[in-house]
CSV table of C-alpha atoms in Angstrom, one decimal:
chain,number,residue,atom,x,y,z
A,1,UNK,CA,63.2,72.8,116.9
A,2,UNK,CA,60.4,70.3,117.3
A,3,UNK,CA,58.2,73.0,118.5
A,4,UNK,CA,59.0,74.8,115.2
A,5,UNK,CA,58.4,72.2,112.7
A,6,UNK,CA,55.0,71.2,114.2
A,7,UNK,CA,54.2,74.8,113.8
A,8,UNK,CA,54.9,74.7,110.3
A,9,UNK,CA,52.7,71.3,109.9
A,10,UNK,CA,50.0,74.1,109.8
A,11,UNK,CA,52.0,76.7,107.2
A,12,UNK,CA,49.7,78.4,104.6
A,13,UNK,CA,52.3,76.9,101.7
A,14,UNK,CA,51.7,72.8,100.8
A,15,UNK,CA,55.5,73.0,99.9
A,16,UNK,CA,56.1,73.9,103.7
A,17,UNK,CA,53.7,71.6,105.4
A,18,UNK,CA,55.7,69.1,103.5
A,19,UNK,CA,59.3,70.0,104.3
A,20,UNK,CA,58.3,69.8,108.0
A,21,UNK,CA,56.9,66.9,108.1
A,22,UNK,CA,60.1,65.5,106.3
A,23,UNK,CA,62.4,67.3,108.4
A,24,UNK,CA,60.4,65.3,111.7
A,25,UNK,CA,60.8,62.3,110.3
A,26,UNK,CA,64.4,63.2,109.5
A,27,UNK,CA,65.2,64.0,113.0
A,28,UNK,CA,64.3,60.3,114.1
A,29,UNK,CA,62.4,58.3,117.2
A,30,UNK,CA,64.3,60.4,119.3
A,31,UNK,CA,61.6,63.3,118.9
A,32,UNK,CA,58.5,61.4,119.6
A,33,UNK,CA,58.3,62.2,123.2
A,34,UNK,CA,58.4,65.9,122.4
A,35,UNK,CA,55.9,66.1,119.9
A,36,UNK,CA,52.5,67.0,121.2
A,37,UNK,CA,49.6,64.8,122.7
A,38,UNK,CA,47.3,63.5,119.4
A,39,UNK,CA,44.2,65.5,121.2
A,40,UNK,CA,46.5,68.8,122.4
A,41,UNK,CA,43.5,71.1,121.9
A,42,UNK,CA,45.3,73.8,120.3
A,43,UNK,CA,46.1,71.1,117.0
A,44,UNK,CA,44.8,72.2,113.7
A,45,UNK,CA,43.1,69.1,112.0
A,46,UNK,CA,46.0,69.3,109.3
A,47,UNK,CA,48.5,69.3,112.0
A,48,UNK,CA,46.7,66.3,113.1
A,49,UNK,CA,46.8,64.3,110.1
A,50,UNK,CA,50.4,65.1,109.8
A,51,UNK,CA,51.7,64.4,113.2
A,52,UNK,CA,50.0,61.1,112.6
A,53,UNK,CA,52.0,60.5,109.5
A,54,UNK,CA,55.2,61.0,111.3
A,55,UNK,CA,54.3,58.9,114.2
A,56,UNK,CA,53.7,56.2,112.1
A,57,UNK,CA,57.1,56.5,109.9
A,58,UNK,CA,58.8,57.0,112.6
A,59,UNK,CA,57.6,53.4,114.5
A,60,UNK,CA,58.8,52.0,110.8
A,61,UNK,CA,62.4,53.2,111.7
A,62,UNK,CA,62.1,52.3,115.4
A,63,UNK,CA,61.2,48.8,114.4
A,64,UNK,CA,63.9,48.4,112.2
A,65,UNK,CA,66.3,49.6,115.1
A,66,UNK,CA,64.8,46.8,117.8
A,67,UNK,CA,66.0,44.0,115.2
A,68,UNK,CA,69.6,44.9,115.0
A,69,UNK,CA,71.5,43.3,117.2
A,70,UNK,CA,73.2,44.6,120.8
A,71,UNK,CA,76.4,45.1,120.5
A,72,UNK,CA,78.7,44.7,122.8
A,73,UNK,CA,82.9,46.1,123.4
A,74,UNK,CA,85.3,45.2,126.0
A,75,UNK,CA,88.9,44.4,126.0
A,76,UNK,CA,90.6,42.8,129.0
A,77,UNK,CA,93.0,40.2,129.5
A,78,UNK,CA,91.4,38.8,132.8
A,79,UNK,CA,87.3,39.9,133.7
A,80,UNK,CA,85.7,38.3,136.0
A,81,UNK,CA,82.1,36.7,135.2
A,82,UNK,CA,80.0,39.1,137.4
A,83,UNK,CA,82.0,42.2,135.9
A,84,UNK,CA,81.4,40.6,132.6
A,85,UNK,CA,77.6,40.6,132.8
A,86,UNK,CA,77.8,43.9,134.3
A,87,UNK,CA,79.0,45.8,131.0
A,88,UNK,CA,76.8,43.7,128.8
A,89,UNK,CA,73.5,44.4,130.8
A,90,UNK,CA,74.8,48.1,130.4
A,91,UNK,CA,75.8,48.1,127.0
A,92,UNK,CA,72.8,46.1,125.4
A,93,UNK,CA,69.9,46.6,128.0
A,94,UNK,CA,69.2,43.2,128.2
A,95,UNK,CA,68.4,41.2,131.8
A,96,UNK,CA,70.6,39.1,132.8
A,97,UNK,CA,70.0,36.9,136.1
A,98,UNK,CA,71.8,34.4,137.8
A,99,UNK,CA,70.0,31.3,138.7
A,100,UNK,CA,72.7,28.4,139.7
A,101,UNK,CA,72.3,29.1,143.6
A,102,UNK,CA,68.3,28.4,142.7
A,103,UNK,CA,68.8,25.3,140.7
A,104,UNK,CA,71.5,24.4,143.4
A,105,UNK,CA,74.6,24.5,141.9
A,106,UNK,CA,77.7,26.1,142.7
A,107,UNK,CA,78.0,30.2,142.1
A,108,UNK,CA,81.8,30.6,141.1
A,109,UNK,CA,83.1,34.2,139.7
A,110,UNK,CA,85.5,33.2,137.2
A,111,UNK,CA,88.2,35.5,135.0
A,112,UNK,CA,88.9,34.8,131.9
A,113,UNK,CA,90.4,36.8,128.9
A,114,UNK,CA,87.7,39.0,126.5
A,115,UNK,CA,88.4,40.8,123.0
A,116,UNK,CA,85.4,42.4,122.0
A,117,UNK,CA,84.8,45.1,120.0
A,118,UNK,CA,81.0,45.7,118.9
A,119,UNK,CA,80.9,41.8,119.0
A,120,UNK,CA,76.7,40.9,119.3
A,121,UNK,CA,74.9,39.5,122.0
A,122,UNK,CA,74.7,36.2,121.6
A,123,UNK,CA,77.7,35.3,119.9
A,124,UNK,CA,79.2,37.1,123.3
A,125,UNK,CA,77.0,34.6,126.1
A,126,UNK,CA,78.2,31.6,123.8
A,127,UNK,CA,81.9,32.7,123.9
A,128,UNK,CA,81.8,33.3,127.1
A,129,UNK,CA,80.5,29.6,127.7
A,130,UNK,CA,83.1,28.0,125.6
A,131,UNK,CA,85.5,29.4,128.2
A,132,UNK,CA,83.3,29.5,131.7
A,133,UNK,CA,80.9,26.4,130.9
A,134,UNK,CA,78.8,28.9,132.8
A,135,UNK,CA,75.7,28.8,130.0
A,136,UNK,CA,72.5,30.5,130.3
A,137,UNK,CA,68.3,28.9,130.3
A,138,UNK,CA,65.5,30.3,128.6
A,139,UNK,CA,62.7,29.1,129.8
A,140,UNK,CA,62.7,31.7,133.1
A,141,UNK,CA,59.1,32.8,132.0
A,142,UNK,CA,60.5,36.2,132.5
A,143,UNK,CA,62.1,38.2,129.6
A,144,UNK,CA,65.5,37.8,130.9
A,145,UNK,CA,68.0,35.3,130.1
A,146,UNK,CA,69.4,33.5,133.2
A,147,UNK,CA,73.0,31.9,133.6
A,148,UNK,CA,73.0,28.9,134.9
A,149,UNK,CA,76.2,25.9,135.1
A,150,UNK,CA,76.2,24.1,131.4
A,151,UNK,CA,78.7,22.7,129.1
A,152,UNK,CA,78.6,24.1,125.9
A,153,UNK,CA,76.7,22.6,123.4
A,154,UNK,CA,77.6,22.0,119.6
A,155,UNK,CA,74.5,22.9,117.9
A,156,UNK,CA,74.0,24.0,114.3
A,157,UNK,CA,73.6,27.6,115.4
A,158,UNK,CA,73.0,31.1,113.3
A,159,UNK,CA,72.9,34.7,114.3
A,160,UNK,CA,70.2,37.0,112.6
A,161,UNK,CA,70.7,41.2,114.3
A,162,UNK,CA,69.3,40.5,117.8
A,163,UNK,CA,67.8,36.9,117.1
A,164,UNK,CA,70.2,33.5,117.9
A,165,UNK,CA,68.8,30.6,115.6
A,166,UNK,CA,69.7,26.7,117.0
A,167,UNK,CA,68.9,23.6,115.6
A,168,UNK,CA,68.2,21.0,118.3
A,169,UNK,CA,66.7,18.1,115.9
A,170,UNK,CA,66.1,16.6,112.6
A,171,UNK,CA,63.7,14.0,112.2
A,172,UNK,CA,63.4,11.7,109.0
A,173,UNK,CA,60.1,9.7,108.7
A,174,UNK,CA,57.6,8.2,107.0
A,175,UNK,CA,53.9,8.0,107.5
A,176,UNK,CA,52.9,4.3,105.9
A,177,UNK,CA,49.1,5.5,106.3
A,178,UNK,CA,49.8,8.1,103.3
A,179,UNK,CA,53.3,7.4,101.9
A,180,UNK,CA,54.2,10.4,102.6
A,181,UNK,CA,58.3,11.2,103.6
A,182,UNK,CA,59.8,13.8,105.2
A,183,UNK,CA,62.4,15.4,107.1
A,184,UNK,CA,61.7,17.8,110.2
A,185,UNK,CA,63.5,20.4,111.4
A,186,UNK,CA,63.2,21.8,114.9
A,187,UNK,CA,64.4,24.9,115.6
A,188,UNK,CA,64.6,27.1,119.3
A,189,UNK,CA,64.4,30.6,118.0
A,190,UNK,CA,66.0,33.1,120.8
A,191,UNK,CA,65.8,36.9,121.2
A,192,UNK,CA,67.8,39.6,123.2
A,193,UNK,CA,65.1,40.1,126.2
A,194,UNK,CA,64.7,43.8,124.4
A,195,UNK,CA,62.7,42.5,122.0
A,196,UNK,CA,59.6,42.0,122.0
A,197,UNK,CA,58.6,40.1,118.8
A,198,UNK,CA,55.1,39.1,118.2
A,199,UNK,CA,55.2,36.6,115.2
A,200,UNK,CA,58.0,34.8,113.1
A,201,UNK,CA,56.8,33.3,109.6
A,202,UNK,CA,59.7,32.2,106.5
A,203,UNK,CA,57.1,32.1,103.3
A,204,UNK,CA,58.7,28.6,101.5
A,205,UNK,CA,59.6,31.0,98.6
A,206,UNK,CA,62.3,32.4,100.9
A,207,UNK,CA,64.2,29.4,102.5
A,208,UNK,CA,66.4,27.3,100.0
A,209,UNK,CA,68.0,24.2,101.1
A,210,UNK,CA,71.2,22.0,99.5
A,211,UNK,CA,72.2,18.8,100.3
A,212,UNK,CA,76.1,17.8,100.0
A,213,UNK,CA,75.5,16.8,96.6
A,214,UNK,CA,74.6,20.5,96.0
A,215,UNK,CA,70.9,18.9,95.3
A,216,UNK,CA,68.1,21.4,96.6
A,217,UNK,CA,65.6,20.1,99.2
A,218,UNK,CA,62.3,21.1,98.6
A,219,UNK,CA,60.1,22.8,101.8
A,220,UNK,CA,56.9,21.9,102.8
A,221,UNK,CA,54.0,24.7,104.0
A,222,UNK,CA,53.0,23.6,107.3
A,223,UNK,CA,49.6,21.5,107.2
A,224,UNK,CA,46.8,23.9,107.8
A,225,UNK,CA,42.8,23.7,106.8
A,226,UNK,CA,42.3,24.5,103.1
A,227,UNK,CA,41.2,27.7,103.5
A,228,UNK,CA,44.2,28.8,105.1
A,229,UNK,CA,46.5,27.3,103.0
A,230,UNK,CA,45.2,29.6,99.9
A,231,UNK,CA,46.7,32.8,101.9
A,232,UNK,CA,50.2,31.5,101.6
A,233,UNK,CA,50.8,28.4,103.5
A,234,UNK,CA,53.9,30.2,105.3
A,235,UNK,CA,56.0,28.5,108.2
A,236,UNK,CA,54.8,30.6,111.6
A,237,UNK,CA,55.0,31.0,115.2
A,238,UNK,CA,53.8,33.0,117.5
A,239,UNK,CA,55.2,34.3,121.0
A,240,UNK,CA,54.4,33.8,124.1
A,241,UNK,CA,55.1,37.4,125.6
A,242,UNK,CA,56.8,36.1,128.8
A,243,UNK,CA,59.1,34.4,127.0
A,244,UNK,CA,62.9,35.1,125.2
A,245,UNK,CA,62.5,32.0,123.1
A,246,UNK,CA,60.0,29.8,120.7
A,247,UNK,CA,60.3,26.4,118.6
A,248,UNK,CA,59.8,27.1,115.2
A,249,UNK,CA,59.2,23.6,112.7
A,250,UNK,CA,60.2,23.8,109.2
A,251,UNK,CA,59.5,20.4,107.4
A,252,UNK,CA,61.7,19.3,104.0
A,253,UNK,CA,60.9,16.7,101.3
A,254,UNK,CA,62.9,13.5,102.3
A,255,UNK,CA,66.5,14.9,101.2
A,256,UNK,CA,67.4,12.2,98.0
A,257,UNK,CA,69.1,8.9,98.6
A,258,UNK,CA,73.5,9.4,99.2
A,259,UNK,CA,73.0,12.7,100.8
A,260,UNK,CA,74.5,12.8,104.1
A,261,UNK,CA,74.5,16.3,105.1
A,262,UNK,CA,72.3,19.7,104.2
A,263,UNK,CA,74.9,21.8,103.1
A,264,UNK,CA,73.1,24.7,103.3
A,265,UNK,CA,70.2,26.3,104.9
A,266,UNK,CA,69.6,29.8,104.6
A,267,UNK,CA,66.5,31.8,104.3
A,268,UNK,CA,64.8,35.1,105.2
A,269,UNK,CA,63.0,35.1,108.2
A,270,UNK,CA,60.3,37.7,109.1
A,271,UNK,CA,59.7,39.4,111.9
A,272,UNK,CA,56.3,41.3,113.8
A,273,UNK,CA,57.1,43.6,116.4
A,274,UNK,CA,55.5,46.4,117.8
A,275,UNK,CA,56.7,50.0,117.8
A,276,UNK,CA,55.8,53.4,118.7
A,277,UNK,CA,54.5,53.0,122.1
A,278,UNK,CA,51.8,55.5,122.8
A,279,UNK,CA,50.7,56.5,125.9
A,280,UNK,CA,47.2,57.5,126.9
A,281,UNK,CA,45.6,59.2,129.6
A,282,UNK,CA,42.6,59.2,130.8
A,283,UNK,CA,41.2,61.7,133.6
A,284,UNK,CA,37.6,61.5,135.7
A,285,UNK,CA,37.7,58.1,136.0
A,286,UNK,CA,34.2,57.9,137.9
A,287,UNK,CA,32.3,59.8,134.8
A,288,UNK,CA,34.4,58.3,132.4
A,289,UNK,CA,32.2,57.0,129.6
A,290,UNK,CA,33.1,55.6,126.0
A,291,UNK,CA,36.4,58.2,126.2
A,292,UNK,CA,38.3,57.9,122.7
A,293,UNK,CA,42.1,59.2,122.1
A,294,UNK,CA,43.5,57.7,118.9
A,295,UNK,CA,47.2,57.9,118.3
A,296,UNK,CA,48.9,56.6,114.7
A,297,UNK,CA,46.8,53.5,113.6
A,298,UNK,CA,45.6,52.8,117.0
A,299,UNK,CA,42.7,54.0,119.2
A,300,UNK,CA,42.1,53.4,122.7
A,301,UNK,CA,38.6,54.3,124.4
A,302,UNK,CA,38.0,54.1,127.9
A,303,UNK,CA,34.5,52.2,127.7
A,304,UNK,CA,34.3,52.4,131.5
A,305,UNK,CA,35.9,52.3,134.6
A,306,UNK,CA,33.8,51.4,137.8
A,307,UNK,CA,34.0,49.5,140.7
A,308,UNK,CA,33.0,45.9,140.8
A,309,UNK,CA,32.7,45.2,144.4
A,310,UNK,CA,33.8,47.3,147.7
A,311,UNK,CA,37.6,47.9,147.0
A,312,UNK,CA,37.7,45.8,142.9
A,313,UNK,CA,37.8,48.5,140.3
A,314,UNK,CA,37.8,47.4,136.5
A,315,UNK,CA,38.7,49.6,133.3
A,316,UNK,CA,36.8,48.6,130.1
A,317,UNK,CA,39.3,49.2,127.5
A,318,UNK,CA,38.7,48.9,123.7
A,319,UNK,CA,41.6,48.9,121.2
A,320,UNK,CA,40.9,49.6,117.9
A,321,UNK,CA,43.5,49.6,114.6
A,322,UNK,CA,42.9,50.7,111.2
A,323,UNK,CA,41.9,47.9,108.8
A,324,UNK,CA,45.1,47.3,107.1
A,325,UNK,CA,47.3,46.3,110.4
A,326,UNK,CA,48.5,42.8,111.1
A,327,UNK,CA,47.6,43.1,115.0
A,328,UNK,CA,44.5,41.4,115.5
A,329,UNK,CA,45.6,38.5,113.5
A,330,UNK,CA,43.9,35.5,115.3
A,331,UNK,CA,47.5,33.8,116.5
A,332,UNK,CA,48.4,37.2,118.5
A,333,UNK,CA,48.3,37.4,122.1
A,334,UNK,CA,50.6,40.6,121.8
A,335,UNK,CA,47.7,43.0,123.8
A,336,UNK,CA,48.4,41.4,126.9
A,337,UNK,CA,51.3,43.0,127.5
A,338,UNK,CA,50.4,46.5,127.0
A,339,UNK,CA,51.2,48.7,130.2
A,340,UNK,CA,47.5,49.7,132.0
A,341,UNK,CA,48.2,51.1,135.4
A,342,UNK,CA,46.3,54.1,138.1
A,343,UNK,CA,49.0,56.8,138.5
A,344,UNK,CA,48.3,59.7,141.6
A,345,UNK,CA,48.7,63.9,140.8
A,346,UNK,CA,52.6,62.7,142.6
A,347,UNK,CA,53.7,60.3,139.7
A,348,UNK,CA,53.0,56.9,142.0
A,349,UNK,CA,51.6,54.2,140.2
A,350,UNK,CA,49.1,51.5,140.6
A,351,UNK,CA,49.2,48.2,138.8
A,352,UNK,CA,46.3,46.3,137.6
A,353,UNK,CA,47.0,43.5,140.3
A,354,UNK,CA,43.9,41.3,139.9
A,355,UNK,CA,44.3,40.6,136.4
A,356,UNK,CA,43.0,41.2,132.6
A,357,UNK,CA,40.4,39.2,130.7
A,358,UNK,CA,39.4,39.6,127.0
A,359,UNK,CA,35.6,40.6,126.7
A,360,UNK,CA,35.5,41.4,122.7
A,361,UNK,CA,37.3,40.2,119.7
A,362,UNK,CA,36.6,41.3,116.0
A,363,UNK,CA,38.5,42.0,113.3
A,364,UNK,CA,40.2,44.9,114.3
A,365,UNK,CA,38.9,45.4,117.7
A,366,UNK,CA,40.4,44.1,120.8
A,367,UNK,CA,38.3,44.4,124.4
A,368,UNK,CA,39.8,43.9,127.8
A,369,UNK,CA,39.0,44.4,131.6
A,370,UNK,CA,41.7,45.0,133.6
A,371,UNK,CA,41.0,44.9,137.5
A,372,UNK,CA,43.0,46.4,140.4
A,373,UNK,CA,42.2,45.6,143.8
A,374,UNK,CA,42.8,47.3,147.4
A,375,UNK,CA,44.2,50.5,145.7
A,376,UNK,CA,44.7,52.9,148.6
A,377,UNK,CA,42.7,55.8,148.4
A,378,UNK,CA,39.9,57.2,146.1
A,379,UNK,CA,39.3,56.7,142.3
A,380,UNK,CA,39.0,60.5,141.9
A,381,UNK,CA,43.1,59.7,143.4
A,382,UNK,CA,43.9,58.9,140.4
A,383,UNK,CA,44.0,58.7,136.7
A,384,UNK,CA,44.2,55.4,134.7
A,385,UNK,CA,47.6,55.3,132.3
A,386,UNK,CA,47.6,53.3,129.5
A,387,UNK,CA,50.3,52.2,127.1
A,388,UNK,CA,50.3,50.6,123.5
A,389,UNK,CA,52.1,50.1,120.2
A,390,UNK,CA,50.4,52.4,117.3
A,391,UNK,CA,52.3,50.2,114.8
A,392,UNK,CA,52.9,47.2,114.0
A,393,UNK,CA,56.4,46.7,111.8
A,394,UNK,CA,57.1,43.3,109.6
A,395,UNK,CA,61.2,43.2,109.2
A,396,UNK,CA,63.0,40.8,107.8
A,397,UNK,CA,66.4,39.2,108.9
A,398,UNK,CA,68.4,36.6,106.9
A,399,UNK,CA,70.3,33.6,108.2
A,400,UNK,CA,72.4,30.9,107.2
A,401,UNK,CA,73.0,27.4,108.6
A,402,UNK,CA,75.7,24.9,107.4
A,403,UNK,CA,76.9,21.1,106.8
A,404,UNK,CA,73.9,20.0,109.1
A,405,UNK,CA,74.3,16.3,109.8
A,406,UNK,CA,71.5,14.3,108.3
A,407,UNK,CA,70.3,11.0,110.5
């Protein structure tokens, strides 16, 4: 059917061309693996343009997708821990890894009772540490969540789809060099290991905040140079890619005199992650020379791929996006975990193993040498494989935080 409709991407009648490209996007992410290679040679340049299109609205709707949450059903009156983590690493596709024998503490399988039906992620892991004290630590530098032995905790906590939003502090102060008062708020934002989020920003506009005295508390943009501070003054953070978690800051005006709780937080939070991942292919690797393949809003060209020193190859690979993306904002590091690898005619891969390093960086272009190192063989062996997101999505997700103890 696929194989039809991008046949009529080409049809003689503008009415037709249309109603295939709808009926694609219709269909869903599911049929972007059949639809053909961006530089298939027997494309029309209207197909092209077309296929394009659909590429991109179709990494719109696979965006969206990534930020609902896992969900996760099982019903038992007794499972143990390890069959537990079993159905939930098969039912969401998150990691799950369990570090108490390396931090040294005692690895016990316990049962206990579970009634879920489509119940999400996180709200799972934290019932199942109410009743195991088995908890879980984010800072593995993997994207994985690891269990480890831990009482739980009774933070001010909120789920947003796949994201699990904890207040660990608030901090009243003042700052006798400027008068100035205020109230921080420091948050540990979480994500299903899935995910790979690239930025989180709340514009002020979209976070309103009572006391108990149903008294709003003003928000503060963060403090930023002038010049930056005319594009918005939003509350961001960007993400480490090795990581499941980040801190996010949100600062209040001091909350007036007689209030003793914040009675309400809630706000919309938005969301960058990349979608669509493309894959390109690049053939000849010893004449290769400035080779451009362009998929969606990205292009990838193949600069250069030679060999450094007996047994170091590099690629030179340039990423480009169309002017209107939010990728190369300066705060994202997102690049560096694009999939660059040497693949043999038999499907074996090679990974870059000596590292990348970033050679170029303009608005809208991205450079970067990766380097692999003792690859058995001959570069005419292989062909170099890269992989990349051809759009960048900005979601949104609301949350909501109550009766938060003020100090």
């Amino acid at each position: 059917k696929v194989a039809e409709l991008v046949k009529g991407l080409d049809a003689s009648k503008a009415t037709e061309r249309q109603a295939a490209q709808a009926e694609l996007v219709k269909l869903g992410p599911d049929v972007l693996p059949h639809l053909p290679k961006p530089d298939a040679g027997d494309l029309s340049a209207e197909q092209r343009r077309r296929l394009g299109e659909v590429r991109a609205a179709l990494g719109q709707v696979s965006g969206k997708a990534s930020l609902a949450a896992s969900k996760i059903t099982l019903s038992a009156k007794g499972v143990t821990l390890s069959d537990a983590i079993a159905a939930i690493q098969r039912q969401s596709g998150n990691q799950i890894v369990d570090l108490r024998e390396e931090f040294g503490q005692e690895v016990t399988n316990p049962e206990f009772p579970a009634e879920w039906k489509d119940k999400p992620f996180w709200e799972v892991l934290d019932e199942i540490t109410t009743k195991t004290n088995i908890g879980y630590y984010l800072h593995t530098g993997e994207r994985q969540v690891g269990l480890v032995m831990q009482p739980p905790m009774s933070l001010p906590t909120a789920y947003a789809g796949p994201l699990r939003i904890a207040l660990q502090q608030v901090v009243r102060r003042i700052s006798f060099e400027n008068g100035q008062k205020e109230c921080v708020l420091q948050f540990e934002f979480a994500w299903e290991p899935r995910v790979r989020p690239i930025l989180f920003e709340i514009k002020p506009e979209n976070l309103e905040v009572v006391d108990d005295q149903d008294r709003k508390i003003s928000v503060e943009s963060e403090r930023m140079p002038a010049a930056e501070e005319e594009e918005g003054g939003s509350l961001k953070s960007a993400v480490d890619g090795s990581m499941i978690r980040t801190d996010f800051i949100i600062r209040l005006a001091q909350p007036n005199k007689g209030a003793e709780k914040i009675k309400s937080l809630k706000g919309k939070l938005d969301v960058l992650v990349p979608a669509n991942i493309q894959t390109f292919e690049f053939d000849a690797l010893a004449k290769a020379k400035d080779v451009k393949k362009q998929s969606g809003n990205v292009t990838v060209i193949l600069e250069k791929f030679k060999e450094l020193e007996p047994g170091l190859w590099a690629a030179e690979v340039l990423l480009q996006f169309d002017s209107k993306s939010e990728a190369f904002e300066s705060y994202e590091t997102w690049f560096y975990d694009n999939e660059a690898f040497l693949q043999r005619a038999d499907g074996t891969r090679f990974g870059n193993n000596a590292g990348q390093t970033l050679t170029e960086s303009d608005e809208g272009r991205i450079g970067i040498q990766y380097r692999f190192v003792d690859a058995p063989g001959k570069m005419a062996d292989y062909k170099f494989v890269y992989k990349t997101p051809s759009t960048i999505v900005r979601e949104s997700v609301s949350f909501e935080l109550k009766d938060i103890e003020l100090p």
